[in-house]
């Protein structure tokens, strides 16, 4: 409750950050906490977010036009920045990019937020559209590496680019959030996934 | 509430199924409903399951030794039976097996149950162990197809079998539960994933 109180009255905090940034962080934290506690998207409202964040509804509406936009920004806040790659070897760049996906994040709730939320996002056309705006720039970095590989001849010319994007990223998501196959050591997983996808299962 | 009442008193239902089977189904339905409603695993108890199912705690304990075992059976009930394969072409068998993963199931709640639950299961060693007993027989069918392919020469002899299992299954899970990449048409997805993994992204 002490935490709630200090969050509810951010002006009493140390003066390092501007008031609006502190309120925004309290709102984002409230949304993430509610999702991590298992609340369904349908039950999140501007009212319930405001109550949990200890702010007035007007504070939320000053920054966001709708509940869906708050949720998208909250989820986006869990993402690492759009990555950069060295641009020398396609294999190395893919390993760099895949290593970042589904990383055990600094807050244990984050994995749960993502995995509970994404299937709900998938069923809500507006949210799904906005969420794509968050992940598409990240996917685009990998897509450009694949296209570069086709140009340099490091990848086959008839590559099924969209499916290869999925085939590279999905194993990282599934193994790191669900520990799907306990027989797989997570050390070096990105390398093994990239190499399996590059080499192919059929004989050369 | 009418539903709750009729579930609470299964003896008043039509006499087609034995009483114990009807109680068990009510208990399984209660667990799945609670998870789909967003309840965290930690808050599921024999008491709360009994209350929602409209049965006494003794009815649960007659069939299950612990809460975790009820949860595992509830999740197992969402799975299709362990599949069979034709055993002629490795590619065809893999397409058959991958087509079954993450299928839009007949109840919309099921996708949400699985994706909310699995990250929680991953953090609970007992549950994770039991859950592996549910999915391992399914994974083993695919593993045997891969081993057969190595023997017949349809697959490379140095195949990273465990990682290839993950690389085949994870795209189906991620795309079908999260619609991760809307640019991918789900018709024919299993074929495209299997072909990408067989062929490899590097030039032949």
Tab-separated table of N, CA, C and O in Angstrom, chain B residues 123-165:
chain	number	residue	atom	x	y	z
B	123	UNK	N	7.155	-22.090	-15.117
B	123	UNK	CA	7.808	-21.648	-13.884
B	123	UNK	C	7.529	-22.565	-12.698
B	123	UNK	O	8.041	-22.348	-11.614
B	124	UNK	N	6.679	-23.568	-12.890
B	124	UNK	CA	6.330	-24.483	-11.796
B	124	UNK	C	6.896	-25.858	-12.130
B	124	UNK	O	6.367	-26.555	-12.999
B	125	UNK	N	7.977	-26.263	-11.448
B	125	UNK	CA	8.663	-27.495	-11.849
B	125	UNK	C	7.752	-28.726	-11.896
B	125	UNK	O	7.836	-29.516	-12.840
B	126	UNK	N	6.852	-28.901	-10.900
B	126	UNK	CA	5.982	-30.078	-10.904
B	126	UNK	C	5.036	-30.061	-12.095
B	126	UNK	O	4.886	-31.037	-12.817
B	127	UNK	N	4.398	-28.892	-12.291
B	127	UNK	CA	3.452	-28.780	-13.406
B	127	UNK	C	4.172	-28.962	-14.741
B	127	UNK	O	3.660	-29.601	-15.656
B	128	UNK	N	5.353	-28.367	-14.835
B	128	UNK	CA	6.090	-28.468	-16.089
B	128	UNK	C	6.430	-29.925	-16.379
B	128	UNK	O	6.312	-30.387	-17.509
B	129	UNK	N	6.799	-30.648	-15.341
B	129	UNK	CA	7.115	-32.069	-15.504
B	129	UNK	C	5.894	-32.839	-16.000
B	129	UNK	O	5.961	-33.615	-16.944
B	130	UNK	N	4.723	-32.595	-15.361
B	130	UNK	CA	3.521	-33.302	-15.793
B	130	UNK	C	3.092	-32.888	-17.194
B	130	UNK	O	2.676	-33.701	-17.999
B	131	UNK	N	3.215	-31.578	-17.452
B	131	UNK	CA	2.779	-31.120	-18.765
B	131	UNK	C	3.638	-31.735	-19.870
B	131	UNK	O	3.134	-32.083	-20.942
B	132	UNK	N	4.921	-31.905	-19.559
B	132	UNK	CA	5.782	-32.563	-20.542
B	132	UNK	C	5.285	-33.977	-20.834
B	132	UNK	O	5.434	-34.474	-21.938
B	133	UNK	N	4.695	-34.620	-19.807
B	133	UNK	CA	4.162	-35.969	-20.047
B	133	UNK	C	2.979	-35.939	-21.011
B	133	UNK	O	2.661	-36.949	-21.642
B	134	UNK	N	2.321	-34.790	-21.101
B	134	UNK	CA	1.215	-34.646	-22.061
B	134	UNK	C	1.756	-34.399	-23.476
B	134	UNK	O	1.316	-35.020	-24.435
B	135	UNK	N	2.716	-33.482	-23.595
B	135	UNK	CA	3.124	-33.123	-24.953
B	135	UNK	C	4.250	-34.010	-25.487
B	135	UNK	O	4.389	-34.158	-26.691
B	136	UNK	N	5.004	-34.644	-24.592
B	136	UNK	CA	6.126	-35.442	-25.080
B	136	UNK	C	5.691	-36.585	-26.023
B	136	UNK	O	6.343	-36.803	-27.059
B	137	UNK	N	4.595	-37.304	-25.742
B	137	UNK	CA	4.196	-38.361	-26.689
B	137	UNK	C	3.877	-37.806	-28.078
B	137	UNK	O	4.106	-38.468	-29.087
B	138	UNK	N	3.363	-36.564	-28.130
B	138	UNK	CA	3.072	-35.940	-29.424
B	138	UNK	C	4.373	-35.543	-30.123
B	138	UNK	O	4.538	-35.750	-31.318
B	139	UNK	N	5.302	-34.970	-29.334
B	139	UNK	CA	6.585	-34.601	-29.916
B	139	UNK	C	7.327	-35.843	-30.389
B	139	UNK	O	8.026	-35.820	-31.399
B	140	UNK	N	7.161	-36.949	-29.654
B	140	UNK	CA	7.881	-38.179	-29.980
B	140	UNK	C	7.454	-38.711	-31.358
B	140	UNK	O	8.274	-39.304	-32.071
B	141	UNK	N	6.203	-38.508	-31.736
B	141	UNK	CA	5.760	-38.955	-33.066
B	141	UNK	C	6.574	-38.232	-34.145
B	141	UNK	O	7.073	-38.848	-35.094
B	142	UNK	N	6.734	-36.924	-33.986
B	142	UNK	CA	7.526	-36.160	-34.965
B	142	UNK	C	9.002	-36.557	-34.900
B	142	UNK	O	9.670	-36.692	-35.931
B	143	UNK	N	9.501	-36.762	-33.680
B	143	UNK	CA	10.903	-37.164	-33.527
B	143	UNK	C	11.177	-38.466	-34.275
B	143	UNK	O	12.199	-38.608	-34.942
B	144	UNK	N	10.227	-39.410	-34.212
B	144	UNK	CA	10.432	-40.689	-34.904
B	144	UNK	C	10.445	-40.511	-36.417
B	144	UNK	O	11.189	-41.180	-37.118
B	145	UNK	N	9.602	-39.584	-36.894
B	145	UNK	CA	9.611	-39.304	-38.342
B	145	UNK	C	10.970	-38.732	-38.747
B	145	UNK	O	11.540	-39.124	-39.777
B	146	UNK	N	11.514	-37.824	-37.922
B	146	UNK	CA	12.828	-37.249	-38.250
B	146	UNK	C	13.908	-38.346	-38.241
B	146	UNK	O	14.751	-38.415	-39.143
B	147	UNK	N	13.870	-39.226	-37.248
B	147	UNK	CA	14.883	-40.294	-37.179
B	147	UNK	C	14.747	-41.243	-38.369
B	147	UNK	O	15.747	-41.700	-38.929
B	148	UNK	N	13.479	-41.520	-38.743
B	148	UNK	CA	13.265	-42.370	-39.923
B	148	UNK	C	13.879	-41.704	-41.151
B	148	UNK	O	14.525	-42.363	-41.969
B	149	UNK	N	13.691	-40.375	-41.274
B	149	UNK	CA	14.235	-39.650	-42.418
B	149	UNK	C	15.752	-39.708	-42.475
B	149	UNK	O	16.342	-39.756	-43.561
B	150	UNK	N	16.392	-39.675	-41.299
B	150	UNK	CA	17.853	-39.798	-41.277
B	150	UNK	C	18.251	-41.180	-41.792
B	150	UNK	O	19.171	-41.317	-42.602
B	151	UNK	N	17.495	-42.208	-41.352
B	151	UNK	CA	17.819	-43.577	-41.797
B	151	UNK	C	17.610	-43.768	-43.297
B	151	UNK	O	18.423	-44.397	-43.975
B	152	UNK	N	16.508	-43.221	-43.821
B	152	UNK	CA	16.214	-43.418	-45.241
B	152	UNK	C	17.034	-42.494	-46.133
B	152	UNK	O	17.007	-42.626	-47.356
B	153	UNK	N	17.714	-41.510	-45.525
B	153	UNK	CA	18.449	-40.555	-46.341
B	153	UNK	C	17.591	-39.388	-46.823
B	153	UNK	O	18.086	-38.521	-47.552
B	154	UNK	N	16.316	-39.338	-46.425
B	154	UNK	CA	15.501	-38.170	-46.779
B	154	UNK	C	15.945	-36.930	-45.984
B	154	UNK	O	15.650	-35.800	-46.374
B	155	UNK	N	16.621	-37.161	-44.861
B	155	UNK	CA	17.143	-36.043	-44.054
B	155	UNK	C	18.641	-36.218	-43.867
B	155	UNK	O	19.161	-37.331	-43.940
B	156	UNK	N	19.322	-35.098	-43.587
B	156	UNK	CA	20.775	-35.157	-43.457
B	156	UNK	C	21.171	-35.944	-42.201
B	156	UNK	O	20.476	-35.904	-41.184
B	157	UNK	N	22.287	-36.645	-42.251
B	157	UNK	CA	22.674	-37.514	-41.133
B	157	UNK	C	23.035	-36.747	-39.856
B	157	UNK	O	22.877	-37.288	-38.756
B	158	UNK	N	23.487	-35.483	-40.012
B	158	UNK	CA	23.904	-34.725	-38.821
B	158	UNK	C	22.801	-33.801	-38.309
B	158	UNK	O	23.068	-32.798	-37.648
B	159	UNK	N	21.537	-34.159	-38.570
B	159	UNK	CA	20.408	-33.303	-38.195
B	159	UNK	C	20.399	-32.997	-36.687
B	159	UNK	O	20.594	-33.896	-35.867
B	160	UNK	N	20.139	-31.715	-36.347
B	160	UNK	CA	19.982	-31.289	-34.947
B	160	UNK	C	18.516	-31.561	-34.579
B	160	UNK	O	17.667	-30.677	-34.601
B	161	UNK	N	18.239	-32.852	-34.235
B	161	UNK	CA	16.846	-33.312	-34.146
B	161	UNK	C	15.999	-32.469	-33.194
B	161	UNK	O	14.894	-32.034	-33.554
B	162	UNK	N	16.492	-32.197	-31.984
B	162	UNK	CA	15.652	-31.472	-31.016
B	162	UNK	C	15.348	-30.055	-31.495
B	162	UNK	O	14.235	-29.563	-31.340
B	163	UNK	N	16.354	-29.396	-32.072
B	163	UNK	CA	16.118	-28.027	-32.546
B	163	UNK	C	15.202	-28.030	-33.766
B	163	UNK	O	14.349	-27.146	-33.909
B	164	UNK	N	15.320	-29.036	-34.628
B	164	UNK	CA	14.432	-29.084	-35.788
B	164	UNK	C	12.983	-29.332	-35.351
B	164	UNK	O	12.049	-28.758	-35.923
B	165	UNK	N	12.787	-30.143	-34.308
B	165	UNK	CA	11.433	-30.307	-33.747
B	165	UNK	C	10.848	-28.950	-33.367
B	165	UNK	O	9.686	-28.648	-33.666
